[in-house]
């Protein structure tokens, strides 16, 4: 026998002997009643999984034997092992019939998890308790909450979206935000956040990623998404990096059609895959695969990456060595359903190598199709079982082996903790980006005989920013609502041209950033004229890319980008205008020739 196998055999025998002695010694030790029970298993043949070095405890948990996982798995039917891989959508604002529909999926089909969308915290908590009580196995619960639960819920705090975070130079603040998000998730009995977005948004025309990305620089995206991920996972919530292999350079929204990315591996390796590699090496718990077509990676017509075995198994699992949870993007999106029928799409997703099917069109059809695929040999029950155990292991890691109902007392107060508001203030103040300050017009001061007009573009009544400014500065408020008629536009124009200085704040149509602001050409033309003719301080409370909607905005005397119209951002902008804080942010994207990545005074 060659020397190397003899050595391996000797080491194996020695290792088993040490294990047996250690077990005997442990049995003699007095048991600590407060310590978590340690599970000891009989020695088994070494498998390839046991030789892999995983990046952290979470990924290790997904692959190691577990007494709770095995005991739950043994009580499951083959059908239940399939449906354990499914997460169905839930809304806490759609009434009793919707809840009954979800309960039927839980009771009859034993689905493994839920993904919550719109509603309210108290309603969701009560609903979660009822749904968990009906489930044979504790449900794991996710949410698509890139900027916290306020992204989906009323009566909840909204944290900044990634573009604003991309402007911040202090990643520890982003870690703190991830930690706060984890607290909110745990308080609401949730376990899995479909965030962070690690797409590198290098296409300004991207209609779906845009402000949801940290920016156009792959190093910034890597470091900031890592900070958010670690903030969540260090506090017990599984993070899910998305949208693999990269959705940043698309001009189609995959909710409505299938985007096509024409690039090959050289481009992807140098840009799109960079942040994913970074997070994989750092132990991100989940990766969501996008509904985007990459013909140079898989030439199958109209095939999204989420259904592609060369991409999911070949690149993500084998080349990148990813051992965490692989989740499809929502299976209801047109990027899938336009070309693949419900049932067949889920089979293909499992064939590709995904572990979790998220937001299915039809659970019964998917179950029937997957069972048929197992009979046909397209899928194996053994592979389904392996993924089922992986999901159960994730449930163990988030604490579902010790499931407790959500406590409703003080829920609202807990979700609005003072330390969370303080953290939000720091994020807002750290992101403000000063692009121009000609003749050092900022900070503004009260001067005799200087008249200042404060114009809220997109506003219909006094905004939070205007209110904060008026606490320190003598100004008169004006408003330029959308769909202002020509007569009122001209009247407003004549009035504003009388003032010595204009303080112009620009707002999108909703609290979420927009891609085009929604102003008519005449309204934008008035803003451009005011900027050209008068000394002006402009503050944009929206997506930085929307600076392109104003042809002459680069001529503003001072220009500040706030990225969102969150009250905390408006308050911070007022402080900056008055000189109470210094600008710290840098532009995370290139907008045009006037405003480039990294700009910021």
XYZ file of C-alpha atoms in Angstrom:
601
model
C 0.000 0.000 0.000
C 1.414 3.469 -0.877
C 2.667 5.645 1.988
C 0.080 8.447 1.794
C -3.028 6.224 2.209
C -1.348 4.492 5.172
C -0.778 7.889 6.800
C -4.391 8.934 6.204
C -5.643 5.632 7.687
C -3.416 6.085 10.729
C -4.641 9.638 11.277
C -8.227 8.486 10.970
C -7.725 5.747 13.590
C -5.944 8.210 15.873
C -8.717 10.779 15.448
C -11.409 8.262 16.279
C -9.506 7.167 19.378
C -9.205 10.766 20.575
C -12.919 11.289 19.937
C -13.886 8.202 21.985
C -11.618 9.247 24.888
C -13.017 12.786 24.758
C -16.577 11.499 24.845
C -15.802 9.325 27.852
C -14.168 12.264 29.639
C -17.128 14.519 28.856
C -19.550 11.951 30.245
C -17.732 12.065 33.605
C -18.021 15.864 33.850
C -20.869 17.327 35.904
C -23.573 18.687 33.593
C -24.153 22.442 33.742
C -27.939 22.959 33.937
C -27.632 26.410 32.295
C -25.486 25.313 29.378
C -27.023 24.570 25.983
C -27.240 20.847 25.365
C -24.294 19.516 23.375
C -25.242 16.937 20.780
C -22.741 14.060 20.441
C -23.015 11.746 17.453
C -21.485 8.343 16.877
C -18.469 8.417 14.578
C -19.446 7.968 10.942
C -17.452 7.640 7.732
C -15.871 10.941 6.790
C -17.765 12.668 3.963
C -16.480 15.384 1.639
C -18.666 17.934 3.517
C -16.720 17.245 6.742
C -13.435 18.313 5.158
C -14.662 21.744 3.988
C -13.615 24.826 5.925
C -16.658 27.107 6.023
C -16.268 30.863 6.564
C -18.393 31.136 9.716
C -20.690 29.379 12.144
C -23.813 30.019 10.066
C -22.534 28.283 6.924
C -21.045 25.510 9.065
C -24.437 24.940 10.713
C -26.046 24.426 7.301
C -23.774 21.454 6.591
C -23.080 19.715 9.892
C -25.204 16.955 11.416
C -27.776 18.209 13.877
C -29.944 16.182 16.247
C -32.942 18.535 16.001
C -32.759 18.615 12.191
C -32.604 14.807 11.992
C -35.488 14.325 14.408
C -37.723 16.774 12.504
C -36.698 15.358 9.127
C -37.572 11.773 10.125
C -41.165 12.833 10.831
C -41.616 14.432 7.397
C -43.259 12.832 4.377
C -41.562 13.057 0.953
C -44.090 15.731 -0.068
C -43.337 17.770 3.046
C -39.643 17.638 2.278
C -40.412 19.251 -1.073
C -42.717 21.959 0.287
C -40.208 22.766 3.025
C -38.238 24.439 0.206
C -41.121 26.841 -0.561
C -41.767 30.340 0.805
C -45.176 31.881 0.044
C -46.197 35.537 0.079
C -48.238 37.017 2.921
C -49.829 40.441 3.450
C -51.098 41.570 6.830
C -53.388 44.168 5.227
C -55.500 41.962 2.924
C -58.100 40.662 5.333
C -59.429 37.317 6.605
C -59.809 35.579 3.235
C -56.150 36.096 2.391
C -55.155 34.723 5.778
C -57.361 31.658 5.205
C -55.653 31.064 1.858
C -52.257 31.144 3.547
C -53.471 28.884 6.367
C -54.600 26.341 3.776
C -51.117 26.267 2.247
C -49.628 25.769 5.701
C -52.052 23.075 6.878
C -52.529 21.171 3.647
C -49.160 21.532 1.945
C -46.856 22.220 4.929
C -44.949 25.021 3.169
C -41.641 25.810 4.849
C -41.753 29.593 5.061
C -43.413 32.925 4.458
C -42.331 36.229 2.969
C -44.252 39.219 4.319
C -45.109 42.261 2.239
C -47.364 45.255 2.972
C -49.148 45.683 6.278
C -48.481 46.874 9.802
C -46.269 45.598 12.631
C -49.000 44.743 15.151
C -51.225 43.139 12.518
C -48.270 41.166 11.182
C -47.228 39.995 14.649
C -50.735 38.743 15.458
C -50.995 37.070 12.053
C -47.568 35.465 12.444
C -48.579 33.928 15.772
C -51.723 32.443 14.210
C -49.856 31.078 11.192
C -47.049 29.600 13.303
C -49.616 27.901 15.545
C -51.074 26.170 12.494
C -47.743 24.868 11.181
C -46.442 21.364 11.847
C -42.845 22.649 11.672
C -41.956 26.222 12.715
C -42.083 28.517 9.691
C -39.108 30.636 8.794
C -40.164 34.116 7.822
C -38.511 36.557 5.474
C -39.025 40.057 4.203
C -37.653 42.044 1.299
C -36.497 44.859 3.589
C -33.476 46.512 2.000
C -33.886 49.576 4.218
C -35.667 47.992 7.151
C -39.222 46.913 7.861
C -40.460 50.424 7.094
C -39.897 49.572 3.423
C -42.971 47.318 3.676
C -44.915 48.499 6.716
C -46.771 51.469 7.998
C -46.067 52.554 11.587
C -42.418 51.506 11.258
C -39.097 53.303 10.850
C -37.670 53.740 7.387
C -33.900 53.615 7.171
C -32.023 54.952 4.145
C -31.808 53.038 0.889
C -28.386 51.932 -0.413
C -27.593 54.926 -2.664
C -27.705 57.237 0.345
C -25.589 54.778 2.320
C -23.145 54.689 -0.585
C -22.427 58.380 0.010
C -21.363 57.770 3.624
C -17.665 57.460 4.382
C -18.157 55.582 7.668
C -19.101 51.926 7.138
C -19.512 51.353 10.874
C -22.739 53.367 10.626
C -23.997 50.912 8.025
C -23.097 48.024 10.334
C -25.162 49.681 13.067
C -28.092 49.984 10.670
C -27.810 46.260 9.896
C -27.867 45.542 13.618
C -30.981 47.686 14.110
C -32.670 45.917 11.214
C -31.843 42.579 12.858
C -33.423 43.737 16.102
C -36.611 44.730 14.270
C -36.733 41.394 12.447
C -36.323 39.395 15.660
C -38.891 41.512 17.459
C -41.393 40.653 14.703
C -40.514 36.953 14.635
C -38.690 37.132 11.286
C -35.482 35.366 10.365
C -34.336 36.116 6.809
C -33.823 39.472 5.093
C -33.587 39.541 1.313
C -30.804 42.122 1.513
C -28.239 43.554 0.947
C -28.336 44.511 -2.710
C -24.799 43.912 -3.995
C -25.459 44.846 -7.611
C -22.945 47.346 -9.005
C -25.152 49.978 -10.647
C -22.972 51.104 -13.520
C -25.941 51.801 -15.826
C -27.638 55.146 -15.032
C -30.671 54.023 -17.080
C -31.301 51.011 -14.845
C -35.031 51.171 -14.002
C -35.081 48.662 -11.132
C -31.730 48.753 -9.278
C -30.591 52.416 -9.452
C -30.922 53.877 -5.927
C -31.250 50.320 -4.498
C -27.515 49.837 -5.124
C -24.705 51.293 -3.019
C -23.213 52.805 -6.161
C -21.123 52.183 -9.247
C -17.819 51.327 -7.577
C -17.298 47.631 -6.872
C -15.119 48.239 -3.805
C -17.704 50.543 -2.239
C -20.481 48.057 -2.974
C -18.414 45.247 -1.439
C -17.460 47.059 1.766
C -20.839 48.630 2.440
C -22.883 45.519 1.666
C -20.499 43.545 3.891
C -21.088 45.990 6.740
C -24.860 45.671 6.383
C -24.639 41.883 6.114
C -22.469 41.517 9.193
C -24.696 43.857 11.185
C -27.617 41.517 10.504
C -25.867 38.160 10.841
C -23.887 39.095 13.952
C -27.297 39.659 15.512
C -28.970 36.453 14.390
C -30.668 37.342 11.092
C -29.717 35.642 7.829
C -28.693 38.111 5.108
C -29.283 37.364 1.418
C -27.037 39.033 -1.159
C -28.777 39.790 -4.450
C -29.203 39.612 -7.460
C -26.621 37.040 -8.587
C -24.709 37.219 -10.895
C -25.396 40.990 -11.072
C -28.415 43.117 -12.049
C -26.669 46.505 -12.158
C -26.132 46.860 -15.897
C -29.683 46.301 -17.143
C -32.197 48.622 -18.765
C -35.204 46.311 -18.221
C -37.114 45.649 -14.997
C -37.204 41.885 -14.375
C -40.572 42.300 -12.646
C -42.025 42.950 -16.106
C -39.709 41.240 -18.603
C -36.436 39.342 -18.888
C -33.349 41.617 -18.946
C -30.458 40.484 -21.137
C -26.824 41.011 -20.117
C -24.584 40.441 -23.161
C -21.255 40.243 -21.335
C -19.050 37.222 -20.779
C -16.932 36.018 -17.879
C -14.106 38.541 -18.272
C -16.439 41.475 -17.661
C -18.426 39.683 -14.928
C -15.289 38.575 -13.101
C -13.888 42.091 -13.094
C -17.080 43.844 -11.970
C -20.419 42.155 -11.229
C -19.097 39.067 -9.420
C -16.597 41.017 -7.314
C -18.935 41.902 -4.415
C -20.471 38.426 -4.423
C -17.024 36.873 -4.013
C -16.310 39.258 -1.175
C -19.483 38.344 0.713
C -19.123 34.610 0.019
C -15.659 34.666 1.576
C -17.158 36.487 4.572
C -19.937 33.944 5.099
C -23.128 35.550 3.790
C -25.962 33.186 4.683
C -27.999 33.453 1.491
C -27.642 34.494 -2.132
C -30.624 35.344 -4.321
C -30.300 34.496 -8.002
C -31.824 37.038 -10.373
C -34.152 36.609 -13.323
C -31.637 37.938 -15.858
C -30.529 36.264 -19.082
C -26.792 35.927 -19.760
C -26.468 34.208 -23.151
C -22.658 33.995 -22.968
C -22.969 31.954 -19.781
C -25.982 29.874 -20.831
C -27.208 30.145 -24.423
C -30.585 28.488 -23.755
C -33.120 30.952 -25.221
C -34.890 33.197 -22.708
C -33.451 31.310 -19.748
C -33.018 33.438 -16.608
C -29.968 32.852 -14.435
C -32.296 31.592 -11.698
C -33.144 28.538 -13.843
C -29.654 27.966 -15.269
C -27.579 25.056 -13.979
C -24.331 26.374 -15.529
C -24.824 29.620 -13.564
C -26.282 28.413 -10.249
C -24.401 25.145 -9.886
C -21.487 25.721 -12.246
C -20.467 29.228 -11.203
C -22.032 29.921 -7.810
C -21.684 26.523 -6.151
C -18.703 24.944 -7.884
C -16.468 27.806 -9.034
C -17.173 30.225 -6.181
C -17.551 27.415 -3.662
C -20.710 28.839 -2.134
C -22.161 26.698 0.637
C -24.952 28.936 1.927
C -28.621 29.066 1.009
C -29.374 29.711 -2.659
C -32.743 31.416 -3.129
C -34.617 32.253 -6.308
C -35.895 35.739 -6.869
C -39.707 35.847 -6.733
C -41.101 33.160 -9.017
C -44.114 35.384 -9.814
C -41.972 37.866 -11.749
C -42.382 38.193 -15.526
C -38.689 37.487 -15.985
C -39.685 33.864 -15.316
C -43.419 33.543 -15.989
C -43.270 35.113 -19.454
C -41.347 32.114 -20.766
C -41.866 29.253 -18.280
C -45.093 27.856 -16.845
C -45.701 27.515 -13.103
C -44.528 24.089 -12.004
C -41.982 23.646 -14.763
C -40.212 26.811 -13.628
C -39.870 25.469 -10.074
C -38.544 22.137 -11.353
C -35.949 23.947 -13.450
C -34.985 26.143 -10.479
C -34.275 23.037 -8.396
C -32.451 21.390 -11.300
C -30.314 24.527 -11.554
C -29.237 24.147 -7.922
C -31.444 26.516 -5.884
C -32.315 25.528 -2.329
C -35.338 27.766 -1.769
C -38.239 28.663 -4.065
C -39.531 32.103 -3.150
C -43.013 33.542 -3.781
C -44.481 30.813 -5.989
C -47.314 31.323 -8.452
C -49.071 28.072 -7.520
C -47.945 25.715 -4.735
C -50.066 22.671 -5.793
C -48.818 22.896 -9.387
C -45.227 23.266 -8.244
C -45.502 20.272 -5.894
C -47.091 18.072 -8.573
C -44.459 19.070 -11.150
C -41.565 18.421 -8.744
C -42.955 14.981 -7.810
C -43.284 14.139 -11.506
C -39.707 15.289 -12.108
C -38.508 12.955 -9.331
C -40.359 10.009 -10.939
C -38.824 10.908 -14.299
C -35.322 11.092 -12.875
C -34.864 14.819 -13.549
C -34.586 15.374 -9.786
C -33.659 12.922 -7.043
C -35.382 12.511 -3.701
C -31.914 12.346 -2.155
C -31.125 15.847 -3.420
C -34.492 17.158 -2.214
C -33.778 15.631 1.197
C -30.352 17.271 1.363
C -31.810 20.703 0.645
C -34.654 20.101 3.093
C -32.109 19.405 5.848
C -30.252 22.561 4.835
C -33.416 24.632 5.305
C -34.099 22.940 8.643
C -30.515 23.692 9.714
C -31.089 27.362 8.862
C -34.213 27.281 11.014
C -32.107 25.847 13.826
C -29.530 28.627 13.466
C -32.185 31.356 13.769
C -33.582 29.679 16.885
C -36.746 28.039 15.596
C -35.899 24.858 17.503
C -36.905 26.955 20.534
C -39.821 28.761 18.905
C -41.743 31.261 21.019
C -44.762 33.352 19.913
C -44.212 37.084 19.430
C -44.945 39.191 22.485
C -47.290 42.012 21.560
C -46.656 44.223 24.594
C -44.733 47.419 23.747
C -44.222 46.264 20.165
C -44.666 49.708 18.616
C -42.383 51.345 21.185
C -39.699 48.701 20.705
C -39.715 49.348 16.951
C -39.141 53.089 17.523
C -36.321 52.956 20.051
C -34.422 56.214 20.737
C -31.095 54.623 19.763
C -32.532 53.747 16.337
C -33.558 57.375 15.759
C -30.100 58.510 16.841
C -28.465 56.090 14.418
C -30.744 57.337 11.629
C -29.696 60.923 12.373
C -26.020 59.985 12.018
C -26.707 58.232 8.709
C -28.552 61.244 7.322
C -25.921 63.749 8.413
C -23.067 61.607 7.127
C -24.540 61.238 3.652
C -25.264 64.842 2.618
C -23.153 65.657 -0.425
C -22.218 69.253 -1.230
C -21.402 69.468 -4.945
C -21.169 73.256 -5.335
C -20.591 76.156 -2.967
C -19.680 79.090 -5.177
C -18.631 82.299 -3.480
C -19.025 80.389 -0.198
C -22.734 81.141 -0.111
C -23.117 78.428 2.527
C -23.680 78.575 5.395
C -26.564 80.992 5.039
C -26.880 83.873 7.470
C -29.631 86.303 8.342
C -28.675 89.563 6.663
C -30.528 92.842 6.748
C -32.275 93.818 3.554
C -31.685 90.371 1.944
C -34.875 88.666 0.910
C -34.866 84.851 0.641
C -37.566 82.699 -0.941
C -37.864 79.035 -0.072
C -39.366 77.085 -3.001
C -40.486 73.482 -2.526
C -40.474 71.946 -6.023
C -43.004 69.127 -5.886
C -44.462 70.403 -2.614
C -48.002 71.543 -1.921
C -47.556 72.637 1.714
C -44.694 73.513 4.033
C -42.173 70.682 4.027
C -40.129 69.452 6.980
C -37.033 71.053 5.472
C -38.778 74.411 5.088
C -40.042 74.208 8.662
C -36.532 73.567 9.998
C -35.059 76.413 7.922
C -37.655 78.876 9.220
C -36.596 78.098 12.779
C -33.322 79.931 12.053
C -33.755 81.999 8.907
C -36.234 84.619 7.726
C -37.674 83.173 4.512
C -40.982 83.115 2.673
C -42.304 79.734 1.507
C -43.446 79.028 -2.049
C -44.592 75.818 -3.741
C -44.372 74.365 -7.242
C -46.745 71.389 -7.343
C -46.779 68.915 -10.190
C -49.244 69.729 -12.974
C -49.165 73.472 -12.274
C -50.925 75.327 -15.102
C -49.136 77.927 -17.250
C -50.892 80.872 -15.646
C -49.811 79.890 -12.140
C -46.314 79.041 -13.360
C -45.874 82.540 -14.772
C -47.269 84.138 -11.633
C -44.844 82.115 -9.485
C -41.944 82.990 -11.803
C -42.510 86.735 -11.562
C -42.809 86.596 -7.788
C -39.629 84.538 -7.254
C -37.487 86.720 -9.524
C -37.985 89.579 -7.037
C -35.971 87.806 -4.335
C -32.235 88.153 -3.688
C -31.637 84.476 -3.012
C -33.648 81.344 -3.728
C -33.548 78.266 -1.538
C -34.883 75.546 -3.847
C -35.699 72.100 -2.431
C -36.679 69.371 -4.898
C -38.878 66.391 -4.002
C -39.886 63.260 -5.892
C -43.499 62.073 -6.034
C -43.221 59.731 -3.004
C -41.072 59.018 0.023
C -39.228 56.420 -2.055
C -36.732 57.847 -4.555
C -37.768 58.015 -8.200
C -36.056 57.703 -11.539
C -37.497 60.824 -13.214
C -39.171 63.021 -10.535
C -42.388 63.270 -12.579
C -42.209 66.989 -13.423
C -43.552 68.421 -16.668
C -41.063 70.086 -19.073
C -42.480 73.537 -18.206
C -41.925 72.944 -14.483
C -38.354 71.799 -15.027
C -37.746 74.775 -17.341
C -38.820 77.171 -14.580
C -36.336 75.631 -12.146
C -33.577 75.908 -14.753
C -34.404 79.572 -15.390
C -34.400 80.421 -11.680
C -31.032 78.730 -11.246
C -29.550 80.648 -14.195
C -30.882 84.073 -13.242
C -30.716 84.171 -9.465
C -28.294 83.302 -6.701
C -29.662 79.924 -5.627
C -29.097 77.128 -3.153
C -30.554 73.847 -4.437
C -31.170 70.744 -2.329
C -32.252 67.519 -4.055
C -34.131 65.079 -1.840
C -34.216 62.249 -4.360
C -32.181 59.855 -6.491
C -28.895 61.510 -7.487
C -29.425 60.432 -11.107
C -32.431 62.794 -11.288
C -30.046 65.746 -11.405
C -30.122 64.961 -15.116
C -33.751 66.097 -15.266
C -32.615 69.749 -15.014
C -30.435 71.001 -17.843
C -28.889 73.944 -15.958
C -28.798 72.724 -12.382
C -24.998 72.704 -12.482
C -25.199 76.516 -12.526
C -26.660 76.618 -9.020
C -24.619 78.716 -6.603
C -24.747 75.866 -4.099
C -25.974 72.324 -4.693
C -26.630 69.646 -2.076
C -27.769 66.061 -2.716
C -29.805 64.430 0.042
C -30.790 61.274 -1.917
C -34.145 60.764 -0.112
C -36.863 62.880 1.472
C -36.821 61.113 4.832
C -37.516 63.611 7.640
C -34.101 62.861 9.147
C -32.449 63.809 5.839
C -34.465 67.025 5.558
C -33.506 67.982 9.107
C -29.845 67.244 8.376
C -29.962 69.339 5.195
C -31.332 72.308 7.131
C -28.442 71.960 9.596
C -25.923 71.913 6.752
C -27.465 74.971 5.081
C -27.206 76.878 8.356
C -23.679 75.691 9.117
C -24.530 73.513 12.120
C -22.886 70.466 10.521
C -20.186 69.975 7.887
C -20.790 68.117 4.606
C -19.244 64.642 4.635
C -20.798 62.682 1.755
C -19.363 61.732 -1.630
C -21.358 61.065 -4.790
C -21.584 57.232 -5.136
C -22.398 57.367 -8.868
C -21.515 59.367 -11.953
C -24.536 61.395 -13.013
C -23.105 63.300 -15.989
C -20.033 65.297 -17.003
C -20.732 67.843 -14.263
C -21.282 65.411 -11.378
C -18.989 62.418 -11.190
C -18.376 59.535 -8.818
C -16.535 60.699 -5.716
C -17.503 64.369 -6.022
C -18.302 66.168 -2.797
C -16.798 69.181 -1.044
